[in-house]
mmCIF file of C-alpha atoms in Angstrom:
data_model
loop_
_atom_site.group_PDB
_atom_site.id
_atom_site.type_symbol
_atom_site.label_atom_id
_atom_site.label_comp_id
_atom_site.label_asym_id
_atom_site.label_seq_id
_atom_site.Cartn_x
_atom_site.Cartn_y
_atom_site.Cartn_z
ATOM 1 C CA MET B 1 14.688 6.929 -1.742
ATOM 2 C CA ALA B 2 14.836 3.969 0.629
ATOM 3 C CA ARG B 3 12.582 1.046 -0.200
ATOM 4 C CA TYR B 4 12.476 -2.735 0.109
ATOM 5 C CA THR B 5 14.359 -4.356 -2.775
ATOM 6 C CA GLY B 6 14.604 -7.950 -1.564
ATOM 7 C CA PRO B 7 12.836 -11.109 -2.835
ATOM 8 C CA LYS B 8 9.115 -10.313 -2.971
ATOM 9 C CA THR B 9 7.770 -13.804 -3.611
ATOM 10 C CA ARG B 10 9.534 -15.050 -0.481
ATOM 11 C CA ILE B 11 7.849 -12.335 1.599
ATOM 12 C CA ALA B 12 4.458 -13.031 0.000
ATOM 13 C CA ARG B 13 4.815 -16.753 0.813
ATOM 14 C CA LYS B 14 5.708 -15.848 4.391
ATOM 15 C CA PHE B 15 2.332 -14.150 4.824
ATOM 16 C CA GLY B 16 0.443 -16.475 2.494
ATOM 17 C CA GLU B 17 -0.948 -13.485 0.569
ATOM 18 C CA ALA B 18 -0.080 -11.758 -2.713
ATOM 19 C CA ILE B 19 0.728 -8.493 -0.942
ATOM 20 C CA PHE B 20 2.900 -7.218 -3.816
ATOM 21 C CA GLY B 21 0.384 -8.031 -6.544
ATOM 22 C CA PRO B 22 -0.301 -11.159 -8.655
ATOM 23 C CA ASP B 23 2.251 -13.888 -7.928
ATOM 24 C CA LYS B 24 2.434 -17.115 -9.971
ATOM 25 C CA VAL B 25 4.798 -18.846 -7.535
ATOM 26 C CA LEU B 26 2.531 -18.127 -4.549
ATOM 27 C CA SER B 27 -0.385 -19.839 -6.267
ATOM 28 C CA LYS B 28 1.714 -23.020 -6.553
ATOM 29 C CA LYS B 29 3.564 -22.810 -3.237
ATOM 30 C CA ASN B 30 1.068 -21.452 -0.726
ATOM 31 C CA TYR B 31 3.235 -22.305 2.271
ATOM 32 C CA PRO B 32 6.120 -20.434 3.982
ATOM 33 C CA PRO B 33 9.540 -20.434 2.289
ATOM 34 C CA GLY B 34 12.521 -22.373 3.569
ATOM 35 C CA GLN B 35 13.509 -25.984 4.161
ATOM 36 C CA HIS B 36 10.745 -26.606 6.700
ATOM 37 C CA GLY B 37 8.128 -24.295 5.204
ATOM 38 C CA ASN B 38 5.750 -27.106 4.279
ATOM 39 C CA GLY B 39 6.314 -29.053 7.484
ATOM 40 C CA ARG B 40 4.886 -28.878 10.992
ATOM 41 C CA LYS B 41 3.831 -25.388 12.045
ATOM 42 C CA LYS B 42 5.145 -24.131 15.357
ATOM 43 C CA LYS B 43 3.048 -22.030 17.712
ATOM 44 C CA THR B 44 3.658 -18.292 17.369
ATOM 45 C CA SER B 45 3.809 -16.068 20.457
ATOM 46 C CA GLU B 46 1.504 -13.093 20.946
ATOM 47 C CA TYR B 47 4.404 -10.758 20.224
ATOM 48 C CA GLY B 48 5.233 -12.746 17.087
ATOM 49 C CA ILE B 49 1.660 -12.428 15.817
ATOM 50 C CA GLN B 50 1.672 -8.661 16.422
ATOM 51 C CA LEU B 51 5.079 -8.235 14.776
ATOM 52 C CA ARG B 52 3.960 -10.273 11.774
ATOM 53 C CA GLU B 53 0.945 -7.980 11.286
ATOM 54 C CA LYS B 54 3.130 -4.885 11.404
ATOM 55 C CA GLN B 55 5.531 -6.408 8.882
ATOM 56 C CA LYS B 56 2.646 -7.306 6.593
ATOM 57 C CA ALA B 57 1.358 -3.719 6.657
ATOM 58 C CA LYS B 58 4.829 -2.316 5.968
ATOM 59 C CA TYR B 59 5.446 -4.613 3.003
ATOM 60 C CA THR B 60 1.924 -4.120 1.629
ATOM 61 C CA TYR B 61 2.277 -0.340 1.448
ATOM 62 C CA GLY B 62 6.014 -0.321 0.711
ATOM 63 C CA VAL B 63 6.969 1.633 3.825
ATOM 64 C CA LEU B 64 10.153 1.138 5.831
ATOM 65 C CA GLU B 65 10.363 1.014 9.635
ATOM 66 C CA LYS B 66 11.138 4.668 10.345
ATOM 67 C CA GLN B 67 8.390 5.938 8.013
ATOM 68 C CA PHE B 68 5.926 3.460 9.491
ATOM 69 C CA ARG B 69 6.775 4.475 13.044
ATOM 70 C CA ASN B 70 6.341 8.168 12.176
ATOM 71 C CA LEU B 71 2.942 7.448 10.633
ATOM 72 C CA PHE B 72 1.908 5.494 13.736
ATOM 73 C CA GLU B 73 2.904 8.367 16.019
ATOM 74 C CA LYS B 74 0.964 10.774 13.812
ATOM 75 C CA ALA B 75 -2.063 8.459 14.019
ATOM 76 C CA GLN B 76 -1.723 8.392 17.816
ATOM 77 C CA ARG B 77 -1.857 12.185 17.956
ATOM 78 C CA SER B 78 -4.911 12.330 15.699
ATOM 79 C CA LYS B 79 -8.541 12.079 16.713
ATOM 80 C CA GLY B 80 -10.154 8.742 16.040
ATOM 81 C CA ILE B 81 -9.174 5.095 16.402
ATOM 82 C CA THR B 82 -5.375 4.877 16.106
ATOM 83 C CA GLY B 83 -5.263 1.708 13.994
ATOM 84 C CA GLU B 84 -7.886 2.965 11.561
ATOM 85 C CA VAL B 85 -6.209 6.374 11.253
ATOM 86 C CA LEU B 86 -2.894 4.614 10.546
ATOM 87 C CA LEU B 87 -4.397 2.742 7.591
ATOM 88 C CA GLN B 88 -6.051 5.947 6.371
ATOM 89 C CA LEU B 89 -2.683 7.747 6.406
ATOM 90 C CA LEU B 90 -1.192 4.901 4.382
ATOM 91 C CA GLU B 91 -4.099 5.020 1.918
ATOM 92 C CA CYS B 92 -3.588 8.771 1.404
ATOM 93 C CA ARG B 93 -0.016 8.330 0.175
ATOM 94 C CA LEU B 94 0.340 9.444 -3.441
ATOM 95 C CA ASP B 95 1.862 6.145 -4.590
ATOM 96 C CA ASN B 96 -1.100 4.271 -3.109
ATOM 97 C CA ILE B 97 -3.635 6.603 -4.769
ATOM 98 C CA VAL B 98 -1.899 6.101 -8.143
ATOM 99 C CA TYR B 99 -2.130 2.336 -7.553
ATOM 100 C CA ARG B 100 -5.822 2.584 -6.601
ATOM 101 C CA MET B 101 -6.427 4.590 -9.799
ATOM 102 C CA GLY B 102 -5.216 1.581 -11.783
ATOM 103 C CA LEU B 103 -2.324 3.460 -13.370
ATOM 104 C CA ALA B 104 0.056 0.732 -12.178
ATOM 105 C CA LYS B 105 -0.457 -2.952 -11.429
ATOM 106 C CA THR B 106 1.535 -2.814 -8.193
ATOM 107 C CA ARG B 107 2.367 -0.190 -5.597
ATOM 108 C CA ALA B 108 6.026 -0.516 -6.563
ATOM 109 C CA GLY B 109 5.052 0.359 -10.132
ATOM 110 C CA ALA B 110 3.006 3.298 -8.898
ATOM 111 C CA ARG B 111 5.962 4.503 -6.818
ATOM 112 C CA GLN B 112 8.143 4.405 -9.919
ATOM 113 C CA LEU B 113 5.644 6.508 -11.888
ATOM 114 C CA VAL B 114 5.707 9.113 -9.116
ATOM 115 C CA ASN B 115 9.515 9.048 -8.787
ATOM 116 C CA HIS B 116 9.968 9.550 -12.537
ATOM 117 C CA CYS B 117 7.725 12.637 -12.562
ATOM 118 C CA HIS B 118 4.861 11.103 -14.559
ATOM 119 C CA ILE B 119 2.201 12.148 -12.015
ATOM 120 C CA VAL B 120 0.778 15.592 -11.302
ATOM 121 C CA VAL B 121 -1.336 16.777 -8.385
ATOM 122 C CA ASP B 122 -3.539 19.809 -9.013
ATOM 123 C CA GLY B 123 -1.549 20.525 -12.174
ATOM 124 C CA LYS B 124 1.909 20.362 -10.546
ATOM 125 C CA VAL B 125 4.397 17.502 -10.860
ATOM 126 C CA VAL B 126 4.917 15.705 -7.554
ATOM 127 C CA ASN B 127 7.728 13.139 -7.368
ATOM 128 C CA ILE B 128 7.401 12.223 -3.684
ATOM 129 C CA PRO B 129 5.642 8.840 -3.222
ATOM 130 C CA SER B 130 4.870 9.586 0.444
ATOM 131 C CA TYR B 131 3.114 12.865 -0.425
ATOM 132 C CA SER B 132 -0.176 12.946 1.486
ATOM 133 C CA VAL B 133 -3.101 13.589 -0.854
ATOM 134 C CA LYS B 134 -5.900 15.750 0.556
ATOM 135 C CA PRO B 135 -9.631 15.392 -0.226
ATOM 136 C CA GLY B 136 -10.545 17.499 -3.241
ATOM 137 C CA GLN B 137 -7.175 17.228 -4.945
ATOM 138 C CA ILE B 138 -6.910 16.047 -8.568
ATOM 139 C CA ILE B 139 -4.304 13.411 -9.432
ATOM 140 C CA SER B 140 -3.510 12.784 -13.081
ATOM 141 C CA VAL B 141 -0.916 11.545 -15.546
ATOM 142 C CA ARG B 142 1.329 14.232 -16.989
ATOM 143 C CA GLU B 143 0.026 15.191 -20.417
ATOM 144 C CA LYS B 144 3.019 13.983 -22.427
ATOM 145 C CA ASP B 145 3.046 10.633 -20.592
ATOM 146 C CA LYS B 146 -0.566 9.590 -21.226
ATOM 147 C CA SER B 147 0.445 7.383 -24.133
ATOM 148 C CA MET B 148 2.954 5.357 -22.093
ATOM 149 C CA GLU B 149 2.415 1.675 -22.827
ATOM 150 C CA VAL B 150 2.857 0.603 -19.193
ATOM 151 C CA ILE B 151 0.089 2.965 -18.073
ATOM 152 C CA LEU B 152 -2.299 2.099 -20.916
ATOM 153 C CA ASP B 153 -1.758 -1.606 -20.280
ATOM 154 C CA SER B 154 -2.480 -1.210 -16.570
ATOM 155 C CA VAL B 155 -5.588 0.952 -17.014
ATOM 156 C CA SER B 156 -7.083 -1.347 -19.652
ATOM 157 C CA GLY B 157 -9.905 -3.353 -18.101
ATOM 158 C CA PHE B 158 -9.383 -1.908 -14.619
ATOM 159 C CA ASN B 159 -12.568 -1.493 -12.558
ATOM 160 C CA HIS B 160 -12.408 2.147 -11.506
ATOM 161 C CA SER B 161 -15.674 2.021 -9.597
ATOM 162 C CA LYS B 162 -14.458 -0.309 -6.848
ATOM 163 C CA TYR B 163 -12.998 2.486 -4.721
ATOM 164 C CA SER B 164 -15.784 4.852 -3.716
ATOM 165 C CA TRP B 165 -13.419 7.543 -2.423
ATOM 166 C CA ILE B 166 -11.790 8.028 -5.840
ATOM 167 C CA GLU B 167 -13.674 9.507 -8.808
ATOM 168 C CA TYR B 168 -11.809 8.516 -11.959
ATOM 169 C CA ASP B 169 -12.189 10.223 -15.338
ATOM 170 C CA ASN B 170 -11.032 7.940 -18.128
ATOM 171 C CA ALA B 171 -10.901 10.653 -20.792
ATOM 172 C CA SER B 172 -8.393 12.802 -18.889
ATOM 173 C CA MET B 173 -6.661 9.956 -17.021
ATOM 174 C CA SER B 174 -7.280 11.830 -13.795
ATOM 175 C CA ALA B 175 -9.039 11.210 -10.522
ATOM 176 C CA LYS B 176 -10.466 13.346 -7.762
ATOM 177 C CA PHE B 177 -9.720 12.208 -4.221
ATOM 178 C CA LEU B 178 -13.215 12.601 -2.800
ATOM 179 C CA HIS B 179 -12.697 11.724 0.853
ATOM 180 C CA ILE B 180 -10.541 9.739 3.242
ATOM 181 C CA PRO B 181 -11.743 6.110 3.123
ATOM 182 C CA THR B 182 -13.360 4.505 6.157
ATOM 183 C CA ARG B 183 -11.972 1.232 7.488
ATOM 184 C CA GLU B 184 -14.804 -0.634 5.732
ATOM 185 C CA ASP B 185 -13.667 0.893 2.419
ATOM 186 C CA ILE B 186 -10.069 -0.301 2.748
ATOM 187 C CA PRO B 187 -9.782 -3.829 1.285
ATOM 188 C CA GLU B 188 -6.418 -4.793 2.802
ATOM 189 C CA ASN B 189 -6.423 -7.842 5.078
ATOM 190 C CA ILE B 190 -4.604 -6.160 7.972
ATOM 191 C CA LYS B 191 -5.500 -6.475 11.656
ATOM 192 C CA GLU B 192 -4.467 -2.961 12.641
ATOM 193 C CA GLN B 193 -5.350 -3.428 16.321
ATOM 194 C CA LEU B 194 -2.465 -5.898 16.624
ATOM 195 C CA ILE B 195 -0.099 -3.188 15.382
ATOM 196 C CA VAL B 196 -1.429 -0.760 17.973
ATOM 197 C CA GLU B 197 -0.908 -3.382 20.702
ATOM 198 C CA LEU B 198 2.654 -3.996 19.501
ATOM 199 C CA TYR B 199 3.649 -0.330 19.649
ATOM 200 C CA SER B 200 1.864 0.119 22.987
ATOM 201 C CA LYS B 201 4.150 -2.352 24.774
#
């Protein structure tokens, strides 16, 4: 499966946000990477600002260009505000739901759990990170994997009540996907309208 495997701290510093999860280097070097990263900032064009926002969304959710474009076109065909629908489609990805459940500390970690067949949806193993979860479906850890140290470590102390569209059951390590989140529910700092403007050119 294609995914970004390059230097993550460098990308996080580019956007000035810990988009891949907690980053110790970013907290010390909160300026862009490179020789002139901490120097004078040059003015960015309108296109550059829009492109930057698209790149941020792609890296945040771990989606490559072709996948992202397909999701955007699907959002365009759907009813509702295109930018909001795009973020909702990204939020409904199985790897993102696993991350929101607290089963992994990063989306990359959640993607690995899905790829390695540790996650089941409605009782069946699903190993496709881009699988679109539907409201009412139950996502859980496969029975024999519930004692995995990486999962227990991630779940420990996680606030499962912060996402109102996911109902988590600690005893069974499962969650019910209650409904598609509204834009107000999605905590990501992404200006989706800029992405819509970019693709509309």
